[in-house]
Amino acid sequence: MIYFDHNATTPIDDRVLEAMLPFLKTFYGNPSSLYRLGRVGRSAIDTAREQLAALLGVQPGQIIFTCGGTEANNLALATLPPQAGFAVSAIEHPSIIEPALYLQSQGHTLSLLDVNADGLITQDAIDEIIRLKPHLVSIMLANNETGAVQNIAHYADQLRAHGIKFHSDAVQALGKIPVDFNRLGVDLMSLSSHKIYGPKGCGALVFEKNVAINPILLGGGQEQGFRAGTENVAAIVGFGKAAELVKTELDERHAHLLKLRMLLEQGLSAIPGLTIFAKQVERLPNTVQVGIHGIDGEMLLMQLDQQGIAVSSGSACASGVREPSPVLAAMGVEPAQAKTAIRISLGKANTEADIFEFIKQLKFLTETR
Ligand code: PLP
């Protein structure tokens, strides 16, 4: 099988699995327990926190482990004081958009930041937000569909100069491009383990110490009281190990992915009626979202699946009705064209042979339709 859906999830790295296994079998103690079996778990969590902190350039105490990127995003928005104004970009992941709409229904004032045809936030949108002076702004570092990378440092600088708190969802960026918390100049950042060859169900919210965190899970006071619940020790250990591997292998992974993406785009250029979305802007080295004129993206996905190739389509299925991607809609792409979208997201184990096979199959499927 050829797996081209690494933005959805990644296979666990063998070295990560190896690091996790002792905490599922031998060292099963509760990390809050004072005897040795518990202390071993506690110390493993401390190590994982240090590994992630070293990758991001922060202090370990700035990290709250969560059950994934979704929870980290919800926790970031929960920093809003009552009835506060806030803004999110129109292309955010549903784990920002949905809690944002909920908070709006609870009396907070929500503004949406528009993007241009390339999927980038515009300076006009930033200027407008500065005028509105909300409490918090959330803009993702890299988009999960198009792979477009935003100039977060530039926006964070301007917004924070006006006393506006800044959150960035860096779930898709981590492991693909450098992610340095202080260099980006943000107050809050969300991450997820399963996008970097770690286990599913684990993530983190990174926070600047002057941001007031309002826990959404109350209980036993774990994670400095910001996220109660017995820690998922094995998953946290896996996330830490995956982060350590990113730190040592990022350059190599980036170069490999970019080489494959260029090869892929070269092959795609020979397919008639094909558009690459957000083509002109800086994108993640592993992501290409395309649409082929007159070919339904979901249909193509199924046909590629029959040939043993996994990609994703650009449409979200909401209550049985297929809606074109809100990301492409925000970029001004017409619904008919948005429904042609498929996303190819490469990973570290993909090869040139995978790319050639994919192009061959895509050509065959588009020519014989
Ligand atoms: N944010 C972005 C940009 C994502 O792509 C995803 C997952 O697809 C998430 C957040 C959610 O992360 P998780 O699956 O860990 O809840």
Short mmCIF file of N, CA, C and O in Angstrom, two decimals, residues 224-290:
data_model
loop_
_atom_site.label_atom_id
_atom_site.label_comp_id
_atom_site.label_asym_id
_atom_site.label_seq_id
_atom_site.Cartn_x
_atom_site.Cartn_y
_atom_site.Cartn_z
N GLN A 224 -0.02 20.54 36.79
CA GLN A 224 -0.02 21.82 37.53
C GLN A 224 -1.44 22.30 37.84
O GLN A 224 -1.69 23.49 38.02
N GLY A 225 -2.39 21.37 37.83
CA GLY A 225 -3.79 21.73 38.09
C GLY A 225 -4.50 22.22 36.83
O GLY A 225 -5.69 22.57 36.88
N PHE A 226 -3.80 22.23 35.70
CA PHE A 226 -4.41 22.76 34.47
C PHE A 226 -5.12 21.68 33.65
O PHE A 226 -5.87 21.98 32.74
N ARG A 227 -4.86 20.39 33.97
CA ARG A 227 -5.47 19.32 33.18
C ARG A 227 -5.52 18.07 34.06
O ARG A 227 -4.57 17.29 34.11
N ALA A 228 -6.67 17.93 34.76
CA ALA A 228 -6.78 16.81 35.70
C ALA A 228 -6.98 15.50 34.96
O ALA A 228 -7.43 15.46 33.82
N GLY A 229 -6.64 14.42 35.64
CA GLY A 229 -6.80 13.07 35.09
C GLY A 229 -5.48 12.34 35.14
O GLY A 229 -4.43 12.93 34.83
N THR A 230 -5.51 11.06 35.51
CA THR A 230 -4.28 10.28 35.55
C THR A 230 -3.60 10.34 34.19
O THR A 230 -4.24 10.10 33.16
N GLU A 231 -2.33 10.67 34.19
CA GLU A 231 -1.62 10.88 32.94
C GLU A 231 -1.54 9.59 32.11
O GLU A 231 -1.37 8.50 32.67
N ASN A 232 -1.63 9.73 30.80
CA ASN A 232 -1.46 8.61 29.87
C ASN A 232 0.04 8.43 29.67
O ASN A 232 0.63 8.90 28.69
N VAL A 233 0.67 7.75 30.65
CA VAL A 233 2.14 7.74 30.73
C VAL A 233 2.77 7.23 29.43
O VAL A 233 3.65 7.89 28.87
N ALA A 234 2.31 6.09 28.94
CA ALA A 234 2.93 5.51 27.75
C ALA A 234 2.83 6.47 26.55
O ALA A 234 3.80 6.65 25.80
N ALA A 235 1.66 7.09 26.39
CA ALA A 235 1.47 8.00 25.25
C ALA A 235 2.36 9.23 25.39
O ALA A 235 2.96 9.70 24.42
N ILE A 236 2.46 9.75 26.63
CA ILE A 236 3.30 10.93 26.86
C ILE A 236 4.77 10.57 26.60
O ILE A 236 5.50 11.34 25.95
N VAL A 237 5.18 9.39 27.04
CA VAL A 237 6.55 8.93 26.78
C VAL A 237 6.78 8.84 25.27
O VAL A 237 7.82 9.28 24.75
N GLY A 238 5.79 8.33 24.55
CA GLY A 238 5.90 8.20 23.09
C GLY A 238 5.98 9.57 22.42
O GLY A 238 6.77 9.77 21.49
N PHE A 239 5.18 10.50 22.89
CA PHE A 239 5.19 11.87 22.33
C PHE A 239 6.57 12.49 22.55
O PHE A 239 7.15 13.10 21.65
N GLY A 240 7.10 12.30 23.77
CA GLY A 240 8.43 12.85 24.08
C GLY A 240 9.49 12.26 23.16
O GLY A 240 10.33 12.98 22.62
N LYS A 241 9.43 10.95 22.98
CA LYS A 241 10.42 10.28 22.12
C LYS A 241 10.27 10.77 20.67
O LYS A 241 11.27 11.06 19.99
N ALA A 242 9.02 10.90 20.22
CA ALA A 242 8.78 11.37 18.85
C ALA A 242 9.33 12.79 18.68
O ALA A 242 9.90 13.13 17.64
N ALA A 243 9.18 13.61 19.73
CA ALA A 243 9.70 14.99 19.68
C ALA A 243 11.23 14.98 19.63
O ALA A 243 11.85 15.75 18.88
N GLU A 244 11.84 14.09 20.41
CA GLU A 244 13.30 13.98 20.41
C GLU A 244 13.80 13.60 19.01
O GLU A 244 14.80 14.14 18.50
N LEU A 245 13.08 12.70 18.36
CA LEU A 245 13.48 12.28 17.00
C LEU A 245 13.33 13.42 16.00
O LEU A 245 14.14 13.58 15.10
N VAL A 246 12.28 14.22 16.17
CA VAL A 246 12.11 15.39 15.28
C VAL A 246 13.32 16.31 15.44
O VAL A 246 13.87 16.81 14.45
N LYS A 247 13.73 16.52 16.69
CA LYS A 247 14.84 17.45 16.93
C LYS A 247 16.10 17.00 16.19
O LYS A 247 16.80 17.83 15.60
N THR A 248 16.37 15.70 16.18
CA THR A 248 17.61 15.26 15.53
C THR A 248 17.42 15.03 14.02
O THR A 248 18.39 15.10 13.27
N GLU A 249 16.18 14.78 13.58
CA GLU A 249 16.00 14.36 12.18
C GLU A 249 15.27 15.37 11.30
O GLU A 249 15.02 15.10 10.13
N LEU A 250 14.91 16.54 11.86
CA LEU A 250 14.06 17.46 11.09
C LEU A 250 14.68 17.85 9.74
O LEU A 250 14.00 17.82 8.71
N ASP A 251 15.96 18.21 9.75
CA ASP A 251 16.58 18.67 8.50
C ASP A 251 16.52 17.59 7.43
O ASP A 251 16.17 17.85 6.27
N GLU A 252 16.85 16.38 7.85
CA GLU A 252 16.86 15.23 6.94
C GLU A 252 15.43 14.95 6.42
O GLU A 252 15.22 14.75 5.21
N ARG A 253 14.45 14.98 7.33
CA ARG A 253 13.06 14.72 6.93
C ARG A 253 12.58 15.80 5.97
O ARG A 253 11.90 15.53 4.98
N HIS A 254 12.91 17.05 6.29
CA HIS A 254 12.47 18.18 5.47
C HIS A 254 13.01 18.05 4.05
O HIS A 254 12.27 18.18 3.07
N ALA A 255 14.30 17.75 3.95
CA ALA A 255 14.93 17.64 2.63
C ALA A 255 14.30 16.49 1.83
O ALA A 255 14.02 16.63 0.63
N HIS A 256 14.07 15.37 2.50
CA HIS A 256 13.48 14.20 1.84
C HIS A 256 12.07 14.53 1.32
O HIS A 256 11.73 14.25 0.16
N LEU A 257 11.27 15.14 2.19
CA LEU A 257 9.88 15.45 1.81
C LEU A 257 9.83 16.45 0.66
O LEU A 257 9.04 16.30 -0.28
N LEU A 258 10.68 17.46 0.75
CA LEU A 258 10.66 18.50 -0.28
C LEU A 258 11.07 17.92 -1.64
O LEU A 258 10.48 18.25 -2.68
N LYS A 259 12.05 17.03 -1.62
CA LYS A 259 12.49 16.38 -2.86
C LYS A 259 11.34 15.58 -3.48
O LYS A 259 11.06 15.67 -4.68
N LEU A 260 10.64 14.84 -2.62
CA LEU A 260 9.50 14.05 -3.11
C LEU A 260 8.37 14.95 -3.60
O LEU A 260 7.73 14.66 -4.62
N ARG A 261 8.14 16.03 -2.88
CA ARG A 261 7.04 16.92 -3.28
C ARG A 261 7.32 17.56 -4.64
O ARG A 261 6.43 17.70 -5.48
N MET A 262 8.58 17.91 -4.87
CA MET A 262 8.94 18.51 -6.16
C MET A 262 8.76 17.50 -7.29
O MET A 262 8.26 17.83 -8.37
N LEU A 263 9.14 16.27 -7.01
CA LEU A 263 8.96 15.20 -8.00
C LEU A 263 7.48 14.99 -8.29
O LEU A 263 7.06 14.84 -9.45
N LEU A 264 6.70 15.02 -7.22
CA LEU A 264 5.25 14.85 -7.35
C LEU A 264 4.66 15.98 -8.19
O LEU A 264 3.87 15.73 -9.12
N GLU A 265 5.04 17.21 -7.88
CA GLU A 265 4.46 18.35 -8.60
C GLU A 265 4.88 18.35 -10.06
O GLU A 265 4.11 18.76 -10.93
N GLN A 266 6.08 17.86 -10.31
CA GLN A 266 6.54 17.74 -11.70
C GLN A 266 5.64 16.75 -12.45
O GLN A 266 5.19 17.02 -13.56
N GLY A 267 5.35 15.64 -11.84
CA GLY A 267 4.47 14.63 -12.44
C GLY A 267 3.06 15.16 -12.62
O GLY A 267 2.41 14.92 -13.65
N LEU A 268 2.57 15.89 -11.63
CA LEU A 268 1.21 16.42 -11.68
C LEU A 268 1.04 17.43 -12.81
O LEU A 268 -0.05 17.56 -13.37
N SER A 269 2.12 18.13 -13.13
CA SER A 269 2.02 19.19 -14.14
C SER A 269 1.67 18.62 -15.51
O SER A 269 1.23 19.36 -16.40
N ALA A 270 1.82 17.30 -15.69
CA ALA A 270 1.50 16.69 -16.99
C ALA A 270 0.03 16.26 -17.06
O ALA A 270 -0.41 15.72 -18.07
N ILE A 271 -0.71 16.48 -15.98
CA ILE A 271 -2.12 16.04 -15.99
C ILE A 271 -3.03 17.21 -16.38
O ILE A 271 -3.03 18.24 -15.71
N PRO A 272 -3.79 17.06 -17.46
CA PRO A 272 -4.61 18.18 -17.94
C PRO A 272 -5.69 18.58 -16.92
O PRO A 272 -6.25 17.71 -16.26
N GLY A 273 -5.92 19.88 -16.81
CA GLY A 273 -7.00 20.40 -15.96
C GLY A 273 -6.71 20.33 -14.47
O GLY A 273 -7.62 20.47 -13.66
N LEU A 274 -5.43 20.14 -14.11
CA LEU A 274 -5.10 20.00 -12.69
C LEU A 274 -4.66 21.34 -12.08
O LEU A 274 -3.84 22.05 -12.67
N THR A 275 -5.23 21.65 -10.93
CA THR A 275 -4.85 22.87 -10.20
C THR A 275 -4.24 22.47 -8.86
O THR A 275 -4.77 21.60 -8.19
N ILE A 276 -3.14 23.13 -8.51
CA ILE A 276 -2.59 22.95 -7.15
C ILE A 276 -3.07 24.15 -6.33
O ILE A 276 -2.82 25.30 -6.72
N PHE A 277 -3.76 23.90 -5.24
CA PHE A 277 -4.25 25.00 -4.41
C PHE A 277 -3.10 25.58 -3.57
O PHE A 277 -2.20 24.86 -3.16
N ALA A 278 -3.16 26.90 -3.36
CA ALA A 278 -2.12 27.64 -2.61
C ALA A 278 -0.73 27.40 -3.21
O ALA A 278 0.27 27.37 -2.48
N LYS A 279 -0.70 27.26 -4.52
CA LYS A 279 0.54 26.88 -5.20
C LYS A 279 1.66 27.91 -5.03
O LYS A 279 2.85 27.55 -4.92
N GLN A 280 1.28 29.20 -5.01
CA GLN A 280 2.29 30.26 -5.07
C GLN A 280 2.95 30.56 -3.72
O GLN A 280 3.88 31.34 -3.67
N VAL A 281 2.42 29.99 -2.64
CA VAL A 281 2.93 30.42 -1.33
C VAL A 281 3.74 29.32 -0.65
O VAL A 281 3.72 28.17 -1.09
N GLU A 282 4.44 29.70 0.42
CA GLU A 282 5.22 28.70 1.16
C GLU A 282 4.27 27.66 1.74
O GLU A 282 3.29 27.99 2.41
N ARG A 283 4.56 26.41 1.44
CA ARG A 283 3.72 25.32 1.95
C ARG A 283 4.58 24.32 2.71
O ARG A 283 5.80 24.27 2.53
N LEU A 284 3.94 23.49 3.51
CA LEU A 284 4.65 22.40 4.18
C LEU A 284 5.34 21.56 3.12
O LEU A 284 4.79 21.37 2.03
N PRO A 285 6.51 21.01 3.43
CA PRO A 285 7.25 20.26 2.42
C PRO A 285 6.55 18.97 2.00
O PRO A 285 6.93 18.37 1.00
N ASN A 286 5.51 18.56 2.77
CA ASN A 286 4.90 17.24 2.47
C ASN A 286 3.51 17.34 1.86
O ASN A 286 2.90 16.31 1.60
N THR A 287 2.98 18.57 1.69
CA THR A 287 1.55 18.69 1.38
C THR A 287 1.27 19.28 0.01
O THR A 287 1.82 20.33 -0.34
N VAL A 288 0.40 18.60 -0.75
CA VAL A 288 -0.07 19.13 -2.04
C VAL A 288 -1.57 18.86 -2.12
O VAL A 288 -2.00 17.71 -2.03
N GLN A 289 -2.36 19.92 -2.26
CA GLN A 289 -3.80 19.74 -2.45
C GLN A 289 -4.13 20.11 -3.89
O GLN A 289 -3.79 21.21 -4.33
N VAL A 290 -4.75 19.19 -4.58
CA VAL A 290 -5.02 19.42 -6.02
C VAL A 290 -6.49 19.17 -6.33
O VAL A 290 -7.20 18.49 -5.59
#
